[in-house]
């Protein structure tokens, strides 16, 4: 794959073929990935964007204490693995405090989406007196933490739409071993860890801050530093540790670009359990209690843990459905049960066909699916037929399956919400809705009896994280794909000229929760409909029609003369391209990438007759204004 990338570069075709880069980087690691990153870093970002304007291209500002030149190509490669064009801006050596504490610095002028402040142990060690005591280390740690916290405060006020990434400080033995008193050494260890706790807690105190914990990377055996590079080049974190750090940043960038996954589709034979069910029967599969079975039990526990946090688990297996369901339900040693899966696809069809059907049934894109299988053949086939699916090749050693599943952080989220935790149950309710639909001769009769209720109301502070999440994760019914961080949502809610409305819904089968949002802006007698989002779970139930009718009616009743709306085409939202024209909007401007629409507020569209709507446009909290 690395050779293919180099060949494209030598042929001058890499810019034109940039969408193929994630596939070319798949499977690369270590030095190969670093070399690919150095090659990609030489690309003209403007040329790539001119050829592929829909490519996410965040500015990534890098600052810190030591030499960080090795980080830029690693970041470039890691973001490119997720289809993201990183525009990396690296600050001067040791300028982190000036960069972050001065609102007029070049870092803020670059308007980064991500600002990385990479810190290391030398930040403290270099300022210790000689001789030094534990109390000296405590004093320097306290000073540096105060500087970090001051920098965070300035960042939060200055870069409202950006994310600041910090990291914990590895404690080198070279420092602790200078204390011959073992009690003093222990006190230093405690103080150092308390400082790292303070850095980690900044993530909870400020939604704009993410602190990467380096300890889990070090626990995997990655060296914290290369002593010669640290002494001679002032590069105080090893290239391997920077590579692991860059991978974590890549996961964060993927989330911010709307690339989070929703579904984990698991093979069963030699993945969830050992052996082939059709050959050895339920009594012969390897599960908890046997030598290899313990490895499969660990994998099941990890999958079940993900499912408890809103990940939709599905089984996709070449087996007989009845036998699979019976085994999952009755086998005494299985951790995963049939009720843990929102869908079980056990048949003899190609797995890519089952994954396509699974996406259709769950009303998600195939690019929302992570597929895990031990078979290299099945993995390769799915990669070829469904390139949007994230494929996790587990290999033959079950002890390594759990690490392989979790390595890419496919389901990481900035904040878990109540809707996340309730998601699996709501998709199971969706199966009941589908069964209910099958009893009707017409869709109209089904919708009438479904008893859909909708509440349209200004966003409350407790809903800001969920609204942000909707903008980041909703791709199909998202008219502009404008991505908003929690800080952006708060700013919208505080803007007196803006309106931020949430959509919650329910029906006879249960509460769907917060499923959508409408972003409005008032300019004189014109209302701008900046975005309209709706969860894929509630498409085509009349909710969108009813909400839009209510928004237009309110605009007219409050003196507006027109409503202007925009649509920006992406690879995933084509199904709503005609949403505004179908609702009475006239076309103002149109091309293959975007469109602008106008509604003169006469006549108004009708809401769906079967939907019971409660609409409130008054502000529900002091900082908000709902027009």
Coordinates of C-alpha atoms in Angstrom, one line a residue:
X1 CA 0.0 0.0 0.0
X2 CA 2.9 2.4 0.8
X3 CA 4.3 1.7 -2.6
X4 CA 1.0 2.5 -4.2
X5 CA 0.9 5.9 -2.4
X6 CA 4.4 6.6 -3.6
X7 CA 3.6 5.6 -7.1
X8 CA 0.6 8.0 -7.2
X9 CA 2.9 10.8 -5.8
X10 CA 5.6 10.1 -8.4
X11 CA 2.9 10.1 -11.2
X12 CA 1.5 13.4 -10.0
X13 CA -1.9 11.8 -9.4
X14 CA -2.1 11.9 -5.6
X15 CA -4.1 15.1 -5.4
X16 CA -6.7 13.8 -7.9
X17 CA -6.8 10.4 -6.1
X18 CA -6.9 11.7 -2.6
X19 CA -10.2 10.0 -1.7
X20 CA -8.4 6.7 -2.2
X21 CA -5.8 7.5 0.5
X22 CA -7.6 5.9 3.5
X23 CA -7.6 2.6 1.6
X24 CA -4.0 2.9 0.7
X25 CA -3.1 3.5 4.3
X26 CA -5.1 0.7 5.7
X27 CA -3.0 -1.8 7.6
X28 CA 0.1 0.5 7.7
X29 CA 1.8 1.2 11.0
X30 CA 5.1 2.2 12.5
X31 CA 7.7 3.5 10.0
X32 CA 5.6 2.7 7.0
X33 CA 2.9 5.0 8.2
X34 CA 5.4 7.7 9.2
X35 CA 6.9 7.6 5.7
X36 CA 3.4 7.9 4.2
X37 CA 2.7 10.9 6.5
X38 CA 5.9 12.7 5.4
X39 CA 4.8 12.2 1.8
X40 CA 1.3 13.4 2.4
X41 CA 2.5 16.4 4.3
X42 CA 4.1 17.7 1.1
X43 CA 0.8 17.8 -0.7
X44 CA -0.7 21.2 -1.5
X45 CA -3.8 21.3 0.7
X46 CA -5.4 24.0 -1.4
X47 CA -5.0 21.8 -4.5
X48 CA -6.6 18.9 -2.7
X49 CA -9.5 21.0 -1.5
X50 CA -10.0 22.5 -5.0
X51 CA -10.2 18.9 -6.4
X52 CA -12.3 17.5 -3.5
X53 CA -14.1 20.4 -1.8
X54 CA -16.1 18.1 0.5
X55 CA -12.9 16.8 2.2
X56 CA -12.7 17.7 5.9
X57 CA -9.6 19.8 6.3
X58 CA -9.2 21.1 9.8
X59 CA -6.3 23.3 10.8
X60 CA -4.3 21.5 13.6
X61 CA -2.1 23.8 15.6
X62 CA 0.8 22.1 17.4
X63 CA 2.6 23.7 20.3
X64 CA 4.4 22.4 23.3
X65 CA 7.5 22.3 25.4
X66 CA 10.0 20.2 23.5
X67 CA 11.0 19.5 19.9
X68 CA 7.9 18.2 18.0
X69 CA 8.9 18.1 14.4
X70 CA 8.3 14.3 14.3
X71 CA 4.6 14.9 15.2
X72 CA 3.4 16.7 12.0
X73 CA 3.8 13.8 9.5
X74 CA 2.3 11.4 12.1
X75 CA -0.7 13.6 12.5
X76 CA -1.0 14.0 8.7
X77 CA -1.1 10.2 8.3
X78 CA -3.4 9.4 11.1
X79 CA -6.0 11.9 10.0
X80 CA -5.6 10.8 6.4
X81 CA -6.5 7.3 7.5
X82 CA -10.0 8.7 8.2
X83 CA -10.3 10.7 5.0
X84 CA -9.3 14.0 6.7
X85 CA -6.8 16.4 5.3
X86 CA -4.8 17.8 8.2
X87 CA -3.4 21.3 7.8
X88 CA -0.7 21.2 10.5
X89 CA 0.8 24.4 11.9
X90 CA 3.7 23.8 14.2
X91 CA 4.8 26.6 16.6
X92 CA 8.3 27.6 17.6
X93 CA 10.2 25.5 20.1
X94 CA 9.0 25.9 23.7
X95 CA 6.4 28.6 22.9
X96 CA 3.3 26.8 24.3
X97 CA 2.6 29.3 27.1
X98 CA 2.9 32.4 24.8
X99 CA 0.8 30.7 22.1
X100 CA -2.1 29.8 24.4
X101 CA -2.0 32.6 26.9
X102 CA -1.9 35.5 24.4
X103 CA -5.2 35.9 22.5
X104 CA -3.3 37.7 19.7
X105 CA -0.8 34.9 19.1
X106 CA -0.3 33.2 15.7
X107 CA -1.9 30.0 17.1
X108 CA -5.3 31.7 17.5
X109 CA -4.9 33.6 14.2
X110 CA -4.7 30.3 12.4
X111 CA -8.2 29.5 13.6
X112 CA -7.5 25.9 14.5
X113 CA -10.1 23.2 14.9
X114 CA -7.7 21.3 17.1
X115 CA -4.9 22.9 19.2
X116 CA -2.4 20.4 20.6
X117 CA -0.3 21.4 23.6
X118 CA 2.2 18.6 23.9
X119 CA 3.8 18.6 27.4
X120 CA 6.5 16.3 28.8
X121 CA 8.4 15.7 32.0
X122 CA 11.3 18.0 31.1
X123 CA 8.8 20.9 31.6
X124 CA 9.3 20.2 35.3
X125 CA 12.7 18.6 35.5
X126 CA 14.4 21.5 33.7
X127 CA 13.4 23.9 36.4
X128 CA 14.4 22.0 39.4
X129 CA 17.3 23.6 41.4
X130 CA 20.4 21.6 42.3
X131 CA 20.3 20.0 44.7
X132 CA 16.5 19.5 44.8
X133 CA 14.0 18.0 47.1
X134 CA 10.5 16.7 46.8
X135 CA 9.2 20.1 47.9
X136 CA 11.0 21.7 45.0
X137 CA 9.3 19.3 42.6
X138 CA 5.9 20.1 44.2
X139 CA 6.5 23.8 43.8
X140 CA 7.4 23.5 40.1
X141 CA 4.5 21.2 39.4
X142 CA 2.1 23.6 41.0
X143 CA 3.5 26.5 39.0
X144 CA 3.3 24.6 35.7
X145 CA -0.3 23.5 36.4
X146 CA -1.3 27.0 37.2
X147 CA 0.2 28.1 33.9
X148 CA -1.7 25.3 32.1
X149 CA -5.0 26.3 33.8
X150 CA -4.5 29.9 32.9
X151 CA -3.8 29.0 29.3
X152 CA -6.9 26.8 29.2
X153 CA -9.0 29.8 30.5
X154 CA -7.7 32.0 27.7
X155 CA -8.3 29.3 25.1
X156 CA -11.9 28.7 26.2
X157 CA -12.6 32.5 25.8
X158 CA -10.7 33.0 22.6
X159 CA -11.1 29.8 20.4
X160 CA -14.8 29.1 20.9
X161 CA -15.2 26.5 18.2
X162 CA -11.9 24.7 18.7
X163 CA -10.7 21.9 20.9
X164 CA -7.6 22.0 23.1
X165 CA -5.8 18.7 23.5
X166 CA -3.5 18.3 26.5
X167 CA -1.7 15.2 27.7
X168 CA -0.5 13.7 31.0
X169 CA 3.2 13.8 31.9
X170 CA 5.2 10.5 31.9
X171 CA 7.3 10.2 35.1
X172 CA 10.8 9.1 34.0
X173 CA 12.8 6.8 36.3
X174 CA 15.8 9.0 35.7
X175 CA 14.1 11.6 37.8
X176 CA 12.7 9.4 40.6
X177 CA 16.0 7.5 40.9
X178 CA 17.8 10.7 41.9
X179 CA 16.0 10.4 45.2
X180 CA 17.7 7.8 47.3
X181 CA 15.1 8.1 50.1
X182 CA 12.4 5.6 49.1
X183 CA 9.8 7.5 51.1
X184 CA 10.7 10.7 49.2
X185 CA 10.6 8.8 46.0
X186 CA 7.1 7.6 46.8
X187 CA 6.0 11.1 47.7
X188 CA 7.3 12.4 44.3
X189 CA 5.3 9.7 42.6
X190 CA 2.2 10.7 44.5
X191 CA 2.6 14.4 43.7
X192 CA 3.3 13.6 40.0
X193 CA 0.1 11.5 39.7
X194 CA -1.9 14.1 41.5
X195 CA -0.7 16.6 38.9
X196 CA -1.8 14.3 36.1
X197 CA -5.2 13.9 37.8
X198 CA -5.6 17.7 37.6
X199 CA -4.8 17.6 33.9
X200 CA -7.3 14.8 33.3
X201 CA -10.0 16.6 35.3
X202 CA -9.7 19.6 33.0
X203 CA -11.6 17.6 30.4
X204 CA -14.5 17.3 32.8
X205 CA -14.4 21.0 33.7
X206 CA -14.2 22.4 30.2
X207 CA -16.0 20.7 27.2
X208 CA -13.5 22.4 24.9
X209 CA -10.6 20.4 26.5
X210 CA -9.5 16.8 25.9
X211 CA -6.6 15.4 27.9
X212 CA -5.0 12.4 26.3
X213 CA -3.9 9.9 29.1
X214 CA -0.5 8.6 28.0
X215 CA -0.4 5.9 30.8
X216 CA -2.5 3.3 28.8
X217 CA 0.0 3.7 25.9
X218 CA 3.0 3.3 28.2
X219 CA 1.3 0.3 29.7
X220 CA 1.3 -1.4 26.3
X221 CA 5.1 -1.3 26.4
X222 CA 5.8 1.9 24.4
X223 CA 8.9 3.7 25.6
X224 CA 8.2 7.2 27.0
X225 CA 11.4 8.7 25.5
X226 CA 14.5 8.0 23.6
X227 CA 17.3 9.3 25.9
X228 CA 19.6 10.4 23.1
X229 CA 16.8 12.3 21.3
X230 CA 15.8 13.9 24.6
X231 CA 19.3 15.0 25.5
X232 CA 20.6 16.1 22.1
X233 CA 17.5 17.2 20.3
X234 CA 15.2 18.2 23.2
X235 CA 12.6 15.7 21.8
X236 CA 11.4 14.5 25.1
X237 CA 8.7 12.1 23.9
X238 CA 9.7 9.1 21.8
X239 CA 8.6 8.7 18.2
X240 CA 6.6 5.6 19.2
X241 CA 4.8 7.5 21.9
X242 CA 4.1 10.4 19.6
X243 CA 2.7 7.9 17.1
X244 CA 0.3 6.6 19.7
X245 CA -0.6 10.1 20.7
X246 CA -1.3 11.0 17.0
X247 CA -3.6 8.0 16.7
X248 CA -5.7 9.3 19.6
X249 CA -5.8 12.7 18.0
X250 CA -6.9 11.1 14.8
X251 CA -9.8 9.4 16.6
X252 CA -10.8 12.8 18.0
X253 CA -10.6 14.4 14.6
X254 CA -12.8 11.7 13.1
X255 CA -15.5 12.3 15.7
X256 CA -15.4 16.0 15.0
X257 CA -15.8 15.4 11.3
X258 CA -18.9 13.2 11.8
X259 CA -17.1 9.9 11.4
X260 CA -18.3 8.2 14.6
X261 CA -19.7 4.7 14.2
X262 CA -23.0 3.3 15.6
X263 CA -23.1 -0.4 14.9
X264 CA -20.8 -3.2 15.8
X265 CA -21.5 -6.3 13.6
X266 CA -19.9 -9.4 14.9
X267 CA -19.1 -12.7 13.2
X268 CA -19.8 -15.6 15.6
X269 CA -17.7 -18.7 14.8
X270 CA -14.1 -18.2 16.1
X271 CA -15.0 -14.6 16.9
X272 CA -17.6 -14.6 19.7
X273 CA -16.9 -18.3 20.5
X274 CA -14.4 -20.8 19.5
X275 CA -15.2 -23.4 16.8
X276 CA -17.8 -23.6 14.0
X277 CA -21.2 -24.0 15.5
X278 CA -22.6 -26.0 12.5
X279 CA -19.8 -28.6 12.9
X280 CA -19.3 -29.0 16.7
X281 CA -22.8 -28.0 17.9
X282 CA -23.6 -25.8 20.9
X283 CA -22.0 -28.2 23.3
X284 CA -18.7 -28.2 21.4
X285 CA -18.0 -24.4 21.0
X286 CA -15.2 -22.9 23.1
X287 CA -16.5 -20.6 25.8
X288 CA -15.7 -19.6 29.4
X289 CA -14.1 -22.4 31.4
X290 CA -11.9 -23.8 28.6
X291 CA -8.3 -22.8 27.8
X292 CA -9.1 -20.8 24.7
X293 CA -12.6 -20.1 25.8
X294 CA -11.4 -17.5 28.3
X295 CA -10.1 -15.4 25.4
X296 CA -13.5 -15.5 23.7
X297 CA -15.2 -14.6 27.1
X298 CA -13.0 -11.5 27.3
X299 CA -14.0 -10.5 23.8
X300 CA -17.7 -11.0 24.7
X301 CA -17.3 -8.9 27.8
X302 CA -15.8 -6.1 25.8
X303 CA -18.6 -6.2 23.2
X304 CA -21.2 -6.2 26.0
X305 CA -19.6 -3.3 27.6
X306 CA -19.7 -1.3 24.4
X307 CA -23.3 -2.3 24.0
X308 CA -24.1 -0.9 27.4
X309 CA -22.9 2.5 26.2
X310 CA -25.2 2.9 23.2
X311 CA -23.3 0.8 20.6
X312 CA -25.8 -1.2 18.6
X313 CA -24.6 -4.9 18.5
X314 CA -25.5 -7.1 15.6
X315 CA -24.6 -10.7 14.7
X316 CA -23.7 -11.5 11.1
X317 CA -22.9 -15.2 10.7
X318 CA -23.0 -18.0 8.2
X319 CA -25.1 -20.3 10.3
X320 CA -28.7 -21.3 10.7
X321 CA -30.8 -18.6 12.4
X322 CA -32.7 -20.9 14.7
X323 CA -29.6 -22.7 15.9
X324 CA -27.8 -19.4 16.6
X325 CA -30.6 -17.8 18.5
X326 CA -31.1 -21.0 20.6
X327 CA -27.3 -21.1 21.4
X328 CA -27.2 -17.4 22.4
X329 CA -30.3 -17.8 24.5
X330 CA -29.5 -21.1 26.3
X331 CA -25.8 -21.8 26.4
X332 CA -24.8 -21.6 30.0
X333 CA -21.3 -20.2 29.5
X334 CA -22.0 -17.3 27.1
X335 CA -21.7 -13.7 28.3
X336 CA -23.4 -12.3 25.2
X337 CA -27.1 -13.3 24.8
X338 CA -29.6 -12.9 22.1
X339 CA -31.2 -9.9 23.8
X340 CA -27.9 -8.1 23.6
X341 CA -28.2 -7.9 19.8
X342 CA -30.5 -5.5 18.0
X343 CA -30.4 -7.8 15.0
X344 CA -29.1 -11.3 14.3
X345 CA -28.4 -12.1 10.7
X346 CA -27.6 -15.9 10.5
X347 CA -27.9 -17.3 7.1
X348 CA -25.8 -18.4 4.2
X349 CA -25.8 -15.2 2.1
X350 CA -22.7 -13.2 1.5
X351 CA -21.9 -11.1 4.6
X352 CA -21.7 -7.9 2.6
X353 CA -25.3 -8.5 1.6
X354 CA -26.3 -9.0 5.2
X355 CA -24.5 -5.8 6.2
X356 CA -26.3 -3.9 3.5
X357 CA -29.6 -5.2 4.7
X358 CA -28.7 -4.5 8.3
X359 CA -28.0 -0.9 7.5
X360 CA -31.3 -0.6 5.7
X361 CA -33.2 -2.1 8.6
X362 CA -31.5 0.1 11.2
X363 CA -31.9 3.1 8.8
X364 CA -28.2 4.0 9.1
X365 CA -25.5 4.3 6.4
X366 CA -23.2 1.3 5.9
X367 CA -20.4 3.7 6.9
X368 CA -21.9 3.6 10.4
X369 CA -21.0 -0.1 10.8
X370 CA -17.9 -1.7 12.2
X371 CA -17.6 -5.3 11.1
X372 CA -15.3 -7.7 13.1
X373 CA -14.4 -11.2 11.8
X374 CA -11.6 -13.6 12.2
X375 CA -11.6 -14.6 8.5
X376 CA -9.2 -12.7 6.3
X377 CA -11.3 -13.8 3.3
X378 CA -14.6 -12.4 4.7
X379 CA -12.8 -9.2 5.8
X380 CA -11.3 -8.7 2.4
X381 CA -14.6 -9.3 0.7
X382 CA -16.5 -6.8 2.8
X383 CA -13.7 -4.2 2.3
X384 CA -14.0 -4.7 -1.5
X385 CA -17.8 -4.7 -1.7
X386 CA -18.6 -2.1 1.1
X387 CA -15.6 0.2 1.4
X388 CA -17.5 2.5 3.8
X389 CA -17.6 -0.3 6.4
X390 CA -14.8 -0.2 9.0
X391 CA -13.4 -3.8 9.0
X392 CA -11.6 -5.2 12.0
X393 CA -9.6 -8.3 11.1
X394 CA -9.3 -10.3 14.3
X395 CA -6.9 -13.0 13.1
X396 CA -6.5 -16.5 14.5
X397 CA -5.3 -15.7 18.0
X398 CA -8.4 -15.1 20.2
X399 CA -6.3 -13.6 23.0
X400 CA -5.6 -10.6 20.7
X401 CA -9.2 -10.1 19.5
X402 CA -10.2 -7.6 22.3
X403 CA -7.2 -5.4 21.6
X404 CA -7.9 -5.4 17.9
X405 CA -11.6 -4.5 18.4
X406 CA -10.8 -1.6 20.7
X407 CA -7.6 -0.3 19.0
X408 CA -9.3 2.3 16.7
X409 CA -11.7 3.8 19.2
X410 CA -14.5 3.5 16.6
X411 CA -17.2 4.3 19.1
X412 CA -15.5 7.0 21.2
X413 CA -17.6 10.1 22.0
X414 CA -16.8 13.4 23.6
X415 CA -19.7 13.0 26.0
X416 CA -22.2 10.2 26.5
X417 CA -25.8 11.4 26.7
X418 CA -29.0 9.8 28.0
X419 CA -30.0 9.2 24.3
X420 CA -26.8 7.2 23.8
X421 CA -27.5 4.9 26.7
X422 CA -31.1 4.4 25.6
X423 CA -30.2 3.8 21.9
X424 CA -30.2 0.0 21.9
X425 CA -33.6 -0.3 23.6
X426 CA -35.0 2.2 21.1
X427 CA -33.8 0.2 18.1
X428 CA -35.3 -2.9 19.6
X429 CA -38.6 -0.9 19.9
X430 CA -38.1 -0.1 16.2
X431 CA -38.3 -3.9 15.4
X432 CA -41.7 -3.8 17.2
X433 CA -42.7 -0.9 15.0
X434 CA -41.7 -2.8 11.9
X435 CA -43.8 -5.8 13.0
X436 CA -46.7 -3.4 13.7
X437 CA -46.3 -1.9 10.2
X438 CA -46.5 -5.4 8.6
X439 CA -50.1 -5.7 10.0
X440 CA -51.3 -2.8 7.8
X441 CA -52.2 -2.6 4.2
X442 CA -51.1 1.0 3.9
X443 CA -48.4 3.3 5.3
X444 CA -51.1 5.9 6.1
X445 CA -53.0 3.5 8.3
X446 CA -49.8 2.5 10.1
X447 CA -48.8 6.1 10.8
X448 CA -52.3 7.0 12.0
X449 CA -52.2 4.2 14.6
X450 CA -48.6 4.7 15.6
X451 CA -49.7 7.8 17.5
X452 CA -46.7 10.0 16.9
X453 CA -46.2 12.9 19.3
X454 CA -43.6 15.6 18.8
X455 CA -42.4 18.5 21.0
X456 CA -40.6 21.4 19.5
X457 CA -39.0 23.7 22.0
X458 CA -35.9 25.8 22.7
X459 CA -32.8 23.8 23.8
X460 CA -32.2 23.6 27.5
X461 CA -28.6 23.6 28.8
X462 CA -28.9 19.9 29.7
X463 CA -29.5 19.2 26.0
X464 CA -26.5 21.0 24.6
X465 CA -24.2 18.0 24.5
X466 CA -26.9 16.0 22.7
X467 CA -27.5 18.7 20.1
X468 CA -23.8 18.9 19.5
X469 CA -23.7 15.1 19.1
X470 CA -26.5 15.2 16.6
X471 CA -24.6 17.7 14.4
X472 CA -21.5 15.5 14.6
X473 CA -23.1 12.1 14.0
X474 CA -26.2 12.8 11.8
X475 CA -25.3 12.5 8.2
X476 CA -28.4 11.5 6.2
X477 CA -31.0 14.0 7.4
X478 CA -28.6 16.9 7.8
X479 CA -29.3 19.7 5.4
X480 CA -25.9 21.5 5.7
X481 CA -23.7 19.1 7.8
X482 CA -22.6 22.0 9.9
X483 CA -20.7 20.4 12.8
X484 CA -21.0 22.0 16.2
X485 CA -19.0 21.4 19.3
X486 CA -20.7 21.9 22.7
X487 CA -19.2 25.4 22.9
X488 CA -20.7 26.3 19.6
X489 CA -24.1 25.2 20.8
X490 CA -23.8 27.3 23.9
X491 CA -22.8 30.3 21.8
X492 CA -25.9 29.8 19.6
X493 CA -28.2 29.5 22.6
X494 CA -26.7 32.8 24.0
X495 CA -27.1 34.7 20.7
X496 CA -30.2 36.9 20.8
X497 CA -30.6 36.8 17.1
X498 CA -30.5 33.0 16.9
X499 CA -32.9 30.2 17.7
X500 CA -31.9 26.7 18.7
X501 CA -34.9 24.4 18.7
X502 CA -34.9 20.7 19.8
X503 CA -37.2 18.0 18.5
X504 CA -38.3 15.2 20.8
X505 CA -40.7 12.5 19.8
X506 CA -42.5 9.4 21.0
X507 CA -45.2 7.0 19.9
X508 CA -47.2 4.1 21.2
X509 CA -44.0 2.0 21.5
X510 CA -42.1 4.4 23.6
X511 CA -40.1 7.6 23.9
X512 CA -37.6 8.3 21.1
X513 CA -35.8 11.1 23.0
X514 CA -34.2 14.1 21.5
X515 CA -34.1 13.2 17.8
X516 CA -33.5 16.5 16.0
X517 CA -32.7 20.2 16.0
X518 CA -33.5 23.3 14.0
X519 CA -31.0 26.2 13.8
X520 CA -32.5 29.6 13.0
X521 CA -31.3 33.1 12.8
X522 CA -33.3 36.4 12.5
X523 CA -32.2 39.3 10.4
X524 CA -35.0 42.0 10.2
X525 CA -38.0 40.5 8.5
X526 CA -36.0 37.5 7.3
X527 CA -35.6 34.2 9.1
X528 CA -32.6 32.1 8.1
X529 CA -33.1 28.4 8.5
X530 CA -29.4 27.5 8.9
X531 CA -29.8 23.8 9.5
X532 CA -32.4 21.1 10.0
X533 CA -31.3 17.7 11.5
X534 CA -33.3 14.6 12.3
X535 CA -32.1 11.2 13.5
X536 CA -32.3 8.4 11.0
X537 CA -34.4 6.5 13.6
X538 CA -37.4 8.6 12.9
X539 CA -37.3 9.3 9.2
X540 CA -40.5 9.4 7.2
X541 CA -43.0 9.6 10.0
X542 CA -44.2 13.1 9.2
X543 CA -42.0 14.6 11.9
X544 CA -39.9 16.7 9.5
X545 CA -43.0 18.0 7.7
X546 CA -44.8 18.9 10.9
X547 CA -41.8 20.7 12.4
X548 CA -41.1 22.7 9.3
X549 CA -44.7 23.7 9.0
X550 CA -44.6 25.0 12.6
X551 CA -41.4 26.9 12.1
X552 CA -42.8 28.6 9.0
X553 CA -46.1 29.5 10.7
X554 CA -44.3 31.0 13.7
X555 CA -42.1 33.0 11.4
X556 CA -45.1 34.5 9.7
X557 CA -46.9 35.2 13.0
X558 CA -43.9 37.1 14.3
X559 CA -43.7 39.4 11.3
X560 CA -41.3 37.7 9.1
X561 CA -41.7 38.3 5.3
X562 CA -39.6 35.3 4.2
X563 CA -37.6 32.3 5.3
X564 CA -34.3 31.5 3.6
X565 CA -32.8 28.0 3.8
X566 CA -29.7 26.3 2.5
X567 CA -28.8 22.8 1.4
X568 CA -25.3 21.6 1.0
X569 CA -24.9 18.3 -0.8
X570 CA -22.7 15.6 0.7
X571 CA -22.1 11.9 -0.2
X572 CA -24.7 11.0 2.5
X573 CA -27.5 13.5 2.5
X574 CA -28.8 13.1 -1.0
X575 CA -32.1 11.7 0.1
X576 CA -33.1 15.1 1.5
X577 CA -32.0 17.1 -1.5
X578 CA -35.6 18.0 -2.3
X579 CA -36.9 18.5 1.2
X580 CA -37.3 22.3 0.9
X581 CA -38.8 22.3 -2.6
X582 CA -41.3 19.7 -1.5
X583 CA -42.4 22.0 1.3
X584 CA -43.1 25.0 -1.0
X585 CA -39.7 26.7 -1.1
X586 CA -38.7 28.3 -4.4
X587 CA -35.1 27.8 -5.6
X588 CA -32.9 30.9 -5.4
X589 CA -29.6 29.4 -6.4
X590 CA -28.6 25.9 -7.4
X591 CA -25.6 23.9 -8.5
X592 CA -24.4 20.3 -8.0
X593 CA -22.8 21.1 -4.6
X594 CA -25.4 23.4 -2.9
X595 CA -28.7 25.2 -3.2
X596 CA -30.4 28.2 -1.6
X597 CA -34.2 28.4 -1.2
X598 CA -36.8 30.9 -0.2
X599 CA -40.3 30.6 1.3
X600 CA -42.6 33.6 1.0
X601 CA -44.8 32.2 3.9
X602 CA -47.8 32.0 1.7
X603 CA -49.3 29.5 1.4
X604 CA -48.0 27.6 4.4
X605 CA -47.5 23.8 4.2
X606 CA -49.7 21.6 6.2
X607 CA -48.4 19.5 9.1
X608 CA -48.9 15.8 9.0
X609 CA -52.4 15.0 10.2
X610 CA -51.3 12.0 12.3
X611 CA -48.7 13.9 14.3
X612 CA -49.6 15.5 17.6
X613 CA -47.4 18.6 18.0
X614 CA -46.5 20.7 21.0
X615 CA -44.6 23.7 19.9
X616 CA -43.0 26.3 22.1
X617 CA -40.9 29.1 20.8
X618 CA -40.4 31.0 24.0
X619 CA -37.0 31.0 25.7
X620 CA -36.7 28.3 28.4
X621 CA -33.6 29.6 30.0
X622 CA -32.0 33.0 30.6
X623 CA -29.2 32.8 28.0
X624 CA -31.4 31.5 25.1
X625 CA -33.6 33.2 22.6
X626 CA -35.8 31.2 20.3
X627 CA -36.9 34.1 18.0

